XYZ file of C-alpha atoms in Angstrom:
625
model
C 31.569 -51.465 113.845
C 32.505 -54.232 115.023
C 35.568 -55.867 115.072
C 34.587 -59.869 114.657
C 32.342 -60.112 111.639
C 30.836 -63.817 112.074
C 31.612 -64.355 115.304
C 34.795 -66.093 114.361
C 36.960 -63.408 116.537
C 39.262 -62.595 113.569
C 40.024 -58.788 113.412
C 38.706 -56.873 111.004
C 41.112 -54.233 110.391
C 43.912 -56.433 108.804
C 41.438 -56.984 106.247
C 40.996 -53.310 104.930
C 43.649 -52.782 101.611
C 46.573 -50.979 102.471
C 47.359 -49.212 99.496
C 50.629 -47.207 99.305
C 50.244 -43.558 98.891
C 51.430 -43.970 95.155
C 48.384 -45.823 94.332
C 45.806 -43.949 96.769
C 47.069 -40.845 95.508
C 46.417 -42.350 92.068
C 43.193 -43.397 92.845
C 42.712 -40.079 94.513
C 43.139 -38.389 91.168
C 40.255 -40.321 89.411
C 37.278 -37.664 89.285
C 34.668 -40.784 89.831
C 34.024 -42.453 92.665
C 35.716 -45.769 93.604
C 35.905 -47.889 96.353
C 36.252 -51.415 96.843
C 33.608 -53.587 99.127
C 33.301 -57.203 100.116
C 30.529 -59.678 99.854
C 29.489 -57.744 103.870
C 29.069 -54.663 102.083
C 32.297 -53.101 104.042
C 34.612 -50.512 102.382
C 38.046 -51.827 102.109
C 39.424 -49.051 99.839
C 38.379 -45.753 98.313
C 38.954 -42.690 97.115
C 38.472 -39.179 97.863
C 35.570 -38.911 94.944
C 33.530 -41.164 96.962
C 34.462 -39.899 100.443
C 33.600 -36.823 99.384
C 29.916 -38.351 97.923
C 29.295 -39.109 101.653
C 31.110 -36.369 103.498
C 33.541 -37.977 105.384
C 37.658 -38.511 104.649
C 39.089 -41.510 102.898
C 40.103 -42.786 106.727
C 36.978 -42.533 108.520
C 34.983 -44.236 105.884
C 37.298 -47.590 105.650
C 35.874 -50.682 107.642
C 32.654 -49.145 107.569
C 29.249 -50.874 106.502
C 27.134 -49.480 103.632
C 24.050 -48.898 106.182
C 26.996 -46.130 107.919
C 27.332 -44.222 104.555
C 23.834 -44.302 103.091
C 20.135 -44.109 104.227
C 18.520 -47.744 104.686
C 17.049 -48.199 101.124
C 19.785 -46.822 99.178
C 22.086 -49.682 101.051
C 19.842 -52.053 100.578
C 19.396 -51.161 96.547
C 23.645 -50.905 96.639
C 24.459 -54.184 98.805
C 21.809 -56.056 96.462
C 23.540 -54.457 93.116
C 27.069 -55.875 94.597
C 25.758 -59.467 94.936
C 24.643 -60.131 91.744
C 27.834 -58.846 90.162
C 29.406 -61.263 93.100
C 27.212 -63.927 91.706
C 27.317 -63.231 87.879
C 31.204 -62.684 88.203
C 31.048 -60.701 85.060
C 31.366 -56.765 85.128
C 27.928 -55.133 85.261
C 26.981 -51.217 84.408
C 24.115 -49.558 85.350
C 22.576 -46.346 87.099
C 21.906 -45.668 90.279
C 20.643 -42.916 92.258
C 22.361 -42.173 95.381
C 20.250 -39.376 96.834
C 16.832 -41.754 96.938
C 14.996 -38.909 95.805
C 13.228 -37.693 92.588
C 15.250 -35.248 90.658
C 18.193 -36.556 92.707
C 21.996 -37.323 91.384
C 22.329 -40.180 88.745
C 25.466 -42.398 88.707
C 26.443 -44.530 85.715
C 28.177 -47.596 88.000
C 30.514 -50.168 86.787
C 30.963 -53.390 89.138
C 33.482 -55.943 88.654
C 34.991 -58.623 90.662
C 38.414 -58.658 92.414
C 40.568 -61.136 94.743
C 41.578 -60.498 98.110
C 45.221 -60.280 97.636
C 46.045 -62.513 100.697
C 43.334 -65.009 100.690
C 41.870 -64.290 97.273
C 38.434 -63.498 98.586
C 36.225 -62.259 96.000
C 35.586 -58.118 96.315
C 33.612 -55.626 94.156
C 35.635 -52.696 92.698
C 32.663 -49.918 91.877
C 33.323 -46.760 89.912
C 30.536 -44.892 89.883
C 30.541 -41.865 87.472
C 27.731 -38.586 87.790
C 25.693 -39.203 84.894
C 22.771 -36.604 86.109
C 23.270 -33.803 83.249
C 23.874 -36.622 80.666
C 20.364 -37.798 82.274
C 18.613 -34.808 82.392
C 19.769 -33.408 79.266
C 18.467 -37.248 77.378
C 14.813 -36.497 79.963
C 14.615 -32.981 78.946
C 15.127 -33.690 74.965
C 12.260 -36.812 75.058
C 10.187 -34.534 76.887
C 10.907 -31.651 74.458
C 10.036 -34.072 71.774
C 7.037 -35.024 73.330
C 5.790 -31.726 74.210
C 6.509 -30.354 70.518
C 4.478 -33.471 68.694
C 1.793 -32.435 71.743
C 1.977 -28.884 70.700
C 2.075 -29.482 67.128
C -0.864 -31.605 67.451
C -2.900 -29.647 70.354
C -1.958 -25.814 69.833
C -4.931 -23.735 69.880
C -3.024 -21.622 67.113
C -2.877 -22.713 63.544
C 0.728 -23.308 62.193
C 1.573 -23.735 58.811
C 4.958 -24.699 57.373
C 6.088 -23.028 53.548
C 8.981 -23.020 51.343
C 8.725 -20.068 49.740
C 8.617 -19.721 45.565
C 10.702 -17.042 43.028
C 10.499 -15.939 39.811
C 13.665 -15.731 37.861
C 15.018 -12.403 39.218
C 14.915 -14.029 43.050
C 11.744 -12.082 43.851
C 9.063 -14.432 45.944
C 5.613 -14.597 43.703
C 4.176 -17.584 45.698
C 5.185 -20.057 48.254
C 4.083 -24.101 48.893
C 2.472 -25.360 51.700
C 4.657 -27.957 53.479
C 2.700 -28.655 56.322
C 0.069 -28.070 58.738
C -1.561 -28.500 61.827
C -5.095 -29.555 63.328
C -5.988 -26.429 64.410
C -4.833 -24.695 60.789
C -7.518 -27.178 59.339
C -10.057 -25.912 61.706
C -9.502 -22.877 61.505
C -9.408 -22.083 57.996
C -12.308 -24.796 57.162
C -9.664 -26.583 54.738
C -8.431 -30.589 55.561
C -4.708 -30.920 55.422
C -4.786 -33.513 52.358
C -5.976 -30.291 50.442
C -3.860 -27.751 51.504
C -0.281 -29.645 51.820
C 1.804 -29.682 48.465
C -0.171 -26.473 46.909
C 0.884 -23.015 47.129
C -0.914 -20.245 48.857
C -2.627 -18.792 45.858
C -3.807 -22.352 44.555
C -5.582 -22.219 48.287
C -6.580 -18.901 48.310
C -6.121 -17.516 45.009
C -7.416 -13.638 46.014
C -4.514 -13.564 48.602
C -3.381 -10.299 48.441
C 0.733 -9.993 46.657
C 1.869 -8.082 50.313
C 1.305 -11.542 52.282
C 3.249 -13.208 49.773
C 5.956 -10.084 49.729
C 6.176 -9.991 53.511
C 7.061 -14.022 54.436
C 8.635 -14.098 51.535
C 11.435 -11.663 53.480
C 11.181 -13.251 55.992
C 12.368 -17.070 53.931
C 14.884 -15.086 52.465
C 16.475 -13.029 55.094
C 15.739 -14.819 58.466
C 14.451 -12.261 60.089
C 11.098 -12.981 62.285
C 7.866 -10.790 62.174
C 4.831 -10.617 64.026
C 1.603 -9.130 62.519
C -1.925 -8.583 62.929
C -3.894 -7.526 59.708
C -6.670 -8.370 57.884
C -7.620 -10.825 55.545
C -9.729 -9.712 52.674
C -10.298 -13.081 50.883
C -11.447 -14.566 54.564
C -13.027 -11.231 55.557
C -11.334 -12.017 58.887
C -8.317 -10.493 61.158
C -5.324 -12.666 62.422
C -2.819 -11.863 64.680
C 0.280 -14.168 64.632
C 4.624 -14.448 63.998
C 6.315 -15.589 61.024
C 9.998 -17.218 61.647
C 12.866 -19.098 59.091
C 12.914 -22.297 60.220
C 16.148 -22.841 57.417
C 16.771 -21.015 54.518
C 14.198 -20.461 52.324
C 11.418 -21.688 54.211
C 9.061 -19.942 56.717
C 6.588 -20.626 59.577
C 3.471 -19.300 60.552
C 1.624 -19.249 63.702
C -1.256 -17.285 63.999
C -5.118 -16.837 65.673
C -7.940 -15.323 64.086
C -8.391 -12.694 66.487
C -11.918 -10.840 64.379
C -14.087 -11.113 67.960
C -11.238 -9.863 69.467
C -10.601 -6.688 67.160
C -14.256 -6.403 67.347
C -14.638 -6.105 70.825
C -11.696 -3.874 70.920
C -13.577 -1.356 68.468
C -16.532 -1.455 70.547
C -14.476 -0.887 73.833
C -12.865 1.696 72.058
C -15.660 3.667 71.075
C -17.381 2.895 74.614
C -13.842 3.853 76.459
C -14.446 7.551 74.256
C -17.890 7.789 75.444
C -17.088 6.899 79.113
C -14.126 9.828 78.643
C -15.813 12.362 77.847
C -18.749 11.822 79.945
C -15.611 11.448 82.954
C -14.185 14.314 81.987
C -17.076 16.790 81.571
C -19.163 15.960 84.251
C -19.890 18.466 86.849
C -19.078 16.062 89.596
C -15.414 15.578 91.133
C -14.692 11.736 90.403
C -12.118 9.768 92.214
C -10.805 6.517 91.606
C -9.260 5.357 94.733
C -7.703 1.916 95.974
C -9.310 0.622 99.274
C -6.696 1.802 101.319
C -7.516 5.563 99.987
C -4.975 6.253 97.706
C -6.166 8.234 94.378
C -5.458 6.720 91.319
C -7.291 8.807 88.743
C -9.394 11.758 88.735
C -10.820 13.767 86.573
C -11.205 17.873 85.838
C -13.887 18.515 88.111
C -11.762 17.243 90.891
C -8.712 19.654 89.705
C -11.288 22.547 89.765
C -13.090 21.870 93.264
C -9.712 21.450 95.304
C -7.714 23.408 93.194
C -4.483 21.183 92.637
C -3.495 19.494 88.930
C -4.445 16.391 88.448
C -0.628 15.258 89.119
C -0.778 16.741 92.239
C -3.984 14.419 93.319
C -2.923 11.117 92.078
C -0.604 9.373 94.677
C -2.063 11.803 97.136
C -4.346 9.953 99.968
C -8.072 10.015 100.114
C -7.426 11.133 104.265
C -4.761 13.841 103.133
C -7.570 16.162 101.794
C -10.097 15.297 104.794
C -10.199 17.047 107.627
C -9.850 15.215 110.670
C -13.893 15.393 111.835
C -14.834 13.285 108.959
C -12.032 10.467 108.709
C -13.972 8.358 111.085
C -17.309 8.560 109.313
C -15.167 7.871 106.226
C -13.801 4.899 107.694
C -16.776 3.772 108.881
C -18.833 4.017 105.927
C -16.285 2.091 103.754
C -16.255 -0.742 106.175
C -19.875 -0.994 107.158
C -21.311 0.012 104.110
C -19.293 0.171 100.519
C -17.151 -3.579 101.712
C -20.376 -5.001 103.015
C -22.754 -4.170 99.757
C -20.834 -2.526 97.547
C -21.885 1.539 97.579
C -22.482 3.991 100.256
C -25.548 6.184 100.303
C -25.063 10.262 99.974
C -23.820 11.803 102.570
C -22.110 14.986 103.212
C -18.230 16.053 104.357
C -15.573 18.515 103.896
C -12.333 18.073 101.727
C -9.416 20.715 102.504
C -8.503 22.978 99.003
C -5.131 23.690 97.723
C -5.675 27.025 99.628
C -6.319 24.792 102.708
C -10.078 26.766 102.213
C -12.931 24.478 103.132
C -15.427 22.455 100.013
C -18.318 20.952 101.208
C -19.428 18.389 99.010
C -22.259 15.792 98.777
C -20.142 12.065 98.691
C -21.304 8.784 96.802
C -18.926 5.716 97.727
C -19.116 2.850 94.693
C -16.913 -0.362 95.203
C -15.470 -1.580 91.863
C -13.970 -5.309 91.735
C -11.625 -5.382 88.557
C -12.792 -8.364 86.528
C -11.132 -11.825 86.753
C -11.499 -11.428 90.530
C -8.886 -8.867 90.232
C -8.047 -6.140 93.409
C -10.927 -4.044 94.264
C -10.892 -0.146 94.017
C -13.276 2.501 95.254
C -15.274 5.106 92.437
C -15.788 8.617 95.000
C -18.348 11.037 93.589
C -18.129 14.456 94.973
C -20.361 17.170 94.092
C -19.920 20.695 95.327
C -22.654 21.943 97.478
C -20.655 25.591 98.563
C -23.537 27.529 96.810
C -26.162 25.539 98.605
C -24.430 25.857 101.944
C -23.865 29.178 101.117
C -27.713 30.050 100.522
C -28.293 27.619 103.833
C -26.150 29.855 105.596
C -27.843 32.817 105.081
C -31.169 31.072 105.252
C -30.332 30.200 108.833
C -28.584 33.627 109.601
C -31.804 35.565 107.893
C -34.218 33.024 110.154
C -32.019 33.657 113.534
C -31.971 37.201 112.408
C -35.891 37.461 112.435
C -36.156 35.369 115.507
C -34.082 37.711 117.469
C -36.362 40.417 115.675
C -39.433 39.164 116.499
C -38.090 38.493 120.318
C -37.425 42.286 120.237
C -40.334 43.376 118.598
C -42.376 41.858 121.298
C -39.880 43.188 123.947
C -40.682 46.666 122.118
C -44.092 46.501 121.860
C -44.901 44.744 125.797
C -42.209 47.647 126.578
C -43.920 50.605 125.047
C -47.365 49.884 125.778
C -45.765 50.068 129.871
C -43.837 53.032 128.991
C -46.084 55.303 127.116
C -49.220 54.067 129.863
C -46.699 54.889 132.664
C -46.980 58.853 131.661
C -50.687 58.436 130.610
C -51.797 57.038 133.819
C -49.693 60.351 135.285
C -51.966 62.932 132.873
C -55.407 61.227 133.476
C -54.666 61.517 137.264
C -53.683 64.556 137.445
C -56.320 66.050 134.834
C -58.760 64.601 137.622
C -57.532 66.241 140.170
C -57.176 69.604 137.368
C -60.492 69.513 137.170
C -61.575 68.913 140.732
C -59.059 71.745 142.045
C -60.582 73.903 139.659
C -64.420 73.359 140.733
C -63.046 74.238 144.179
C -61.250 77.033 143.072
C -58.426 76.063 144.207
C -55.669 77.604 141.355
C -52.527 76.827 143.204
C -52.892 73.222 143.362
C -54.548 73.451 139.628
C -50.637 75.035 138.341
C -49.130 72.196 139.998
C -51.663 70.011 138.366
C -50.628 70.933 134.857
C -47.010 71.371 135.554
C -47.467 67.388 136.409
C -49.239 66.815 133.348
C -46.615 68.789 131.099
C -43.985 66.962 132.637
C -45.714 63.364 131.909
C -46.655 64.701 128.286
C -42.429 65.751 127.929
C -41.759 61.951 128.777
C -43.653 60.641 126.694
C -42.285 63.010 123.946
C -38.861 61.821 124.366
C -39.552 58.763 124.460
C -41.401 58.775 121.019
C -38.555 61.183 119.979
C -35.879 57.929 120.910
C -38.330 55.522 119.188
C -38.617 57.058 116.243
C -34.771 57.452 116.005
C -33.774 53.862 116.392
C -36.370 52.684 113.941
C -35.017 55.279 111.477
C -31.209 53.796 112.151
C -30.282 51.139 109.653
C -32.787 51.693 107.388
C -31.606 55.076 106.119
C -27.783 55.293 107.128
C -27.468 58.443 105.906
C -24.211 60.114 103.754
C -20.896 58.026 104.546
C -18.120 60.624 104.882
C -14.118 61.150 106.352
C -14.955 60.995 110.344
C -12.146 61.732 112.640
C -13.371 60.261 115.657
C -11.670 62.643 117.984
C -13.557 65.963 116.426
C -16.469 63.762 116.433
C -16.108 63.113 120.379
C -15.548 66.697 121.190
C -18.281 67.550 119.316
C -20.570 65.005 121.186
C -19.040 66.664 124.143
C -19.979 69.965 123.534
C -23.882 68.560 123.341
C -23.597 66.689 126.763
C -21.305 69.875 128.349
C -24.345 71.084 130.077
C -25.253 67.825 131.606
C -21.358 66.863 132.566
C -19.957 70.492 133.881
C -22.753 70.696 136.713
C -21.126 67.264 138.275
C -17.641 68.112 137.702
C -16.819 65.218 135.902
C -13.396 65.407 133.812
C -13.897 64.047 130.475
C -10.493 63.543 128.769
C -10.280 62.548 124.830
C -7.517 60.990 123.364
C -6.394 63.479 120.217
C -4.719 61.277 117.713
C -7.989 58.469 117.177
C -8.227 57.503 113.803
C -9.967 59.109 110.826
C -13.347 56.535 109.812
C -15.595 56.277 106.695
C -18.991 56.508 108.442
C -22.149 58.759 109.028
C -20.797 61.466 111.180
C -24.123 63.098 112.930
C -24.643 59.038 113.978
C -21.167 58.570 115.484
C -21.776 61.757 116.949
C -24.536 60.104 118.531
C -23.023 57.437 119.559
C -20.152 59.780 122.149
C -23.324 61.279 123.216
C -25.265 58.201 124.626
C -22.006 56.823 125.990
C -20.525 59.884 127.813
C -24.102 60.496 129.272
C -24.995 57.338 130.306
C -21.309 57.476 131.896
C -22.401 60.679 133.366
C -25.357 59.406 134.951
C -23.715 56.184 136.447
C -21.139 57.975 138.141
C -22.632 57.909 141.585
C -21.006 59.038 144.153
C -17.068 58.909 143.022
C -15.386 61.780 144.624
C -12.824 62.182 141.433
C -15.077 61.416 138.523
C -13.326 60.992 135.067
C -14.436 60.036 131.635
C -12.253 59.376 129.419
C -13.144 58.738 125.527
C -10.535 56.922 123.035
C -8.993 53.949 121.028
C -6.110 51.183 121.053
C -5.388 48.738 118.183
C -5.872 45.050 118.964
C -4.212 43.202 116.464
C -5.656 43.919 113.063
C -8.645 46.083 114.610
C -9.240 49.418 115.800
C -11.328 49.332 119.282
C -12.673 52.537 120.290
C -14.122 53.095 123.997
C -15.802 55.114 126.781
C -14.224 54.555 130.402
C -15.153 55.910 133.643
C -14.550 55.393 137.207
C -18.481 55.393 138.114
C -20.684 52.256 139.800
C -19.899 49.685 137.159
C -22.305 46.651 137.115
C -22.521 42.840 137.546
C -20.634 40.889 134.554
C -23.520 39.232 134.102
C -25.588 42.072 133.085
C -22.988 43.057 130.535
C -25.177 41.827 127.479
C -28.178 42.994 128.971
C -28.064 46.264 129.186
C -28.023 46.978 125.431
C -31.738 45.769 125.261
C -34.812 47.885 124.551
C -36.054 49.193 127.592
C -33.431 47.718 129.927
C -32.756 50.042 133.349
C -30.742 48.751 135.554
C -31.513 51.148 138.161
C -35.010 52.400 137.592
C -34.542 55.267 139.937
C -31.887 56.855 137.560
C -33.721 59.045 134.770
C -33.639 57.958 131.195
C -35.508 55.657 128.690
C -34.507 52.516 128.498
C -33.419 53.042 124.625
C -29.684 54.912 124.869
C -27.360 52.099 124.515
C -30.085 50.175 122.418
C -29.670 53.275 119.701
C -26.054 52.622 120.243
C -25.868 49.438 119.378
C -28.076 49.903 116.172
C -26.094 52.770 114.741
C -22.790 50.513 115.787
C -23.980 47.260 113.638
C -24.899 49.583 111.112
C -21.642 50.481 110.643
C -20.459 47.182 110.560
C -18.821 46.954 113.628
C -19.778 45.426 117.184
C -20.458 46.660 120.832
C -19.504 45.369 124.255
C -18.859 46.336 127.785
C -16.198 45.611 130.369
C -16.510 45.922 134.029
C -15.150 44.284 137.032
C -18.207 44.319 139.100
C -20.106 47.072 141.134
C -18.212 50.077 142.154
C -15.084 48.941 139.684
C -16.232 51.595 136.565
C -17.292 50.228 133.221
C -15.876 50.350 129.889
C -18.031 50.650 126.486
C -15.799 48.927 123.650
C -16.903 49.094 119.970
C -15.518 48.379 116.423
C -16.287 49.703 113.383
C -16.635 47.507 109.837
């Protein structure tokens, strides 16, 4: 600030009012702001009101300018206000706003001119008083005003204005229009000049006595009422409230809302329709919000994954798919239901209650809520378990006749080479029957036939072991109590000839487990293995067979060791094959563990061997069903 205003070099300080602290604390006590200013615009005196209107003490506001205390307009507007009450030297009151802005604080000012008490100077004493809620409240009632005669005048609903009439007991029997509105002309078809003065039943005189009996309670008691009923002079619904505007009058305000009640009776009826068809169709539905959350569903989706419908809703569309299909899922919402608003059929898998598997056959449908509202997803879901079920077993059947016909033409290629092995053996040797015989030769002609016989035995067995595993499956036999350690004695006992000349031990375990099968066939079964373990034995110095069972978790698995020539793991499938030698020099068919196998499966179970490699011993392993 400074100090020599005009250049004249006179201080500027002297100037400001030194007021003792009786009077500043008296001014200090004024709720409105005051402060003295001369014709510069600097404050000579105020109080803490209008310190406190520019944030600053009493002390650090005196000497200083109006441009220091307020923005650049609002000085300008001030230092302006101050000379004309200067010049008019006659107290002035107006309002100001201080904050420059709309909706800002108001003031109610009062100027008036003082003297300098040294040189009698001419200063302006301001008291400025807040006069924003006086303003607001006089803005807000004009505007109220405004925006009722607006309202009155523009409302889309009628309103009608009544005193309401009694007989001499008090009771209402009619009541007089007082006034009405535009839209009360409109919407009754009636002007105003015919309707205001009358009473209700000289305007409608088939107005039914419960109109009359309802606002006449409401006139009389002051108690409001909405309504929506139906007309049945007008043939026409309205929908409205009915207030006491003073005692014994009423108001009405009310739309004829017949389309509306209308078109609610129509959705209505289509809302039932749409229900039951939801409910009783045979497809799970799902309502679900974009992000996969279930909203609604109906009883088809309770019954295919087997939770209430409480449990579904709130539960997420991903919490009942399994992991495989969440990125097709995803994929198919954002590349194909977003994009044009459905997804074709495709299949997927939701997870049950029981955490079982239901494949289904999925339709995505986007629905956009009207009024551009948030979009949600309809899911259709049908259950396809039968279908899969019969696809299954079509498949199974079709891999089971594949693998059928594979054999069958393993079985046929590999009898037509077994039986013509032997045959080729009988012609020769009946050729050289008869040419030892022409010759006379009877010695050779013996060995001739013993040849022969031995060819024809062969062949014999091997018919025998053909026949035998065409006959198993196909007529199981009787199903009876097996103990499977009496059965492998007893197989024992048929193979004791073959096993005692090689000195093979054969140990069986005595406690194995009592089975509901065919016994002769499990019988069988010892047989083949304990023989063919017999004849694999080679050269082991300590042979041993030994015949029982060990539980593996739920299962009972029966085998056959021995300590004999083993194989090569990769021939472990093999060797259960039709025909299948793997050392051609060692007697036998081709068909023992084939028969095995067949009476095995035919009891439900599975076969498999174990070995480590050649010379290591095998193990024969099977389950029954």
């Amino acid at each position: 600030m400074d100090r020599y205003p005009n250049g004249q070099g006179t201080p500027w300080e002297p100037r400001i009012l030194r007021l003792s602290p009786f009077f500043q604390e008296m001014l200090d006590a004024i709720p409105s702001a005051v402060s003295v200013r001369d014709a510069e615009g600097r404050v000579l005196a105020a109080n803490r009101a209008f310190a406190e209107r520019v944030i600053l003490s009493v002390p650090e506001i005196l000497g200083k300018n109006l441009s220091e205390l307020f923005s650049p307009e609002r000085a300008v507007v001030m230092a302006d206000n101050d000379r004309a009450a200067l010049q008019s030297k006659a107290p002035i009151i107006h309002e100001e706003d201080w904050s420059g802005r709309p909706g800002g604080k108001f003031y109610e000012t009062y100027r008036a001119v003082v003297r300098y008490p040294e040189t009698g100077d001419p200063l302006v004493f301001n008291r400025a008083v807040d006069a924003t809620a006086r303003r607001v409240a006089q803005k807000a009632l004009s505007e109220s005003e405004e925006r009722f005669r607006l309202l009155f005048e523009k409302m889309q609903s009628a309103f009608a204005l009544h005193e309401i009439l009694l007989d001499e007991s008090g009771n209402p029997v009619n009541c007089r229009f007082l006034d009405v509105n535009p839209a009360f002309e409109y919407l009754l078809g009636i002007p105003a000049s015919q309707v205001v003065g009358k009473t209700l039943l000289d305007v409608l005189p088939g107005t039914e006595y419960y109109w009359i009996e309802r606002y006449g309670k409401v006139a009389l008691t002051g108690e409001p009422i909405t309504f929506t009923d139906r007309c049945a002079e007008l043939g026409a619904w309205f929908e409205g409230v009915a207030y006491c505007p003073k005692p014994g009058q009423f108001a009405c305000i009310f739309n004829d809302v017949t389309e509306r009640m209308r078109a609610n009776q129509e959705l209505a009826e289509s809302e039932a329709r749409f229900s039951h068809l939801y409910e009783s169709s045979p497809d799970a539905l799902f309502f679900c919000s974009l992000e996969g959350e279930i909203l609604e569903c109906n009883k088809a989706a309770e019954e295919l994954l087997g939770y209430p419908r409480t449990s579904l809703i709130g539960k997420n569309h991903q919490q009942i798919t399994p992991d495989k299909w969440r990125g097709m899922d995803e994929h198919i919402i954002k590349e194909h239901v977003l994009s044009r608003g459905y997804s074709e059929t495709y299949e997927k898998e939701f997870i049950r209650a029981d955490y079982s598997l239901a494949p289904v056959e999925t339709r995505v449908f986007l629905h956009q809520e009207k009024g551009g509202g948030s979009a949600r997803m309809w899911v259709f879901a049908r259950d396809i378990t039968p279908r899969k079920r019969v696809e299954l077993e079509r498949d199974m059947l079709i891999e089971k006749l594949e693998a059928k016909n594979e054999e069958l033409s393993g079985f046929a290629y590999m009898v037509s080479h077994d039986l013509k092995a032997p045959l080729v053996t009988i012609n020769g040797f009946v050729a050289n029957l008869l040419k030892d015989i022409g010759q006379g030769n009877y010695a050779h002609a013996r060995d001739d036939l013993a040849r022969i016989a031995a060819a024809a035995g062969n062949m014999g067995v091997l018919l025998d072991e053909i026949l035998d595993l065409s006959g198993i499956g196909h007529a199981p036999g009787v199903f009876t109590a097996v103990p499977m350690s009496g059965a492998a004695k007893e197989a024992l006992d048929m193979v004791e000839g073959y096993i005692a000349p090689r000195g093979i031990e054969v140990v069986i375990q005595e406690d194995m487990p009592v089975v509901t099968g065919n016994r002769a066939r499990l019988r069988q079964v010892y047989e083949n293995l304990i023989s063919n373990a017999a004849k694999f034995m080679g050269s082991q110095p300590r042979p041993r067979i030994e015949a029982g069972a060990r539980a593996e978790g739920w299962r009972v698995v029966y085998y056959v060791k021995d300590n004999g020539t083993g194989m090569d793991p990769r021939d472990r499938e093999k060797i259960f094959k039709m025909f299948t030698r793997l050392a051609p020099r060692i007697q036998g068919t081709g068909l023992g563990l084939a028969i095995v196998r067949r009476i095995v499966e035919a009891h439900g179970g599975e076969i498999w061997a174990e070995s480590e490699g050649p010379g290591k011993g095998a193990v024969f392993c099977f389950t029954l069903g």
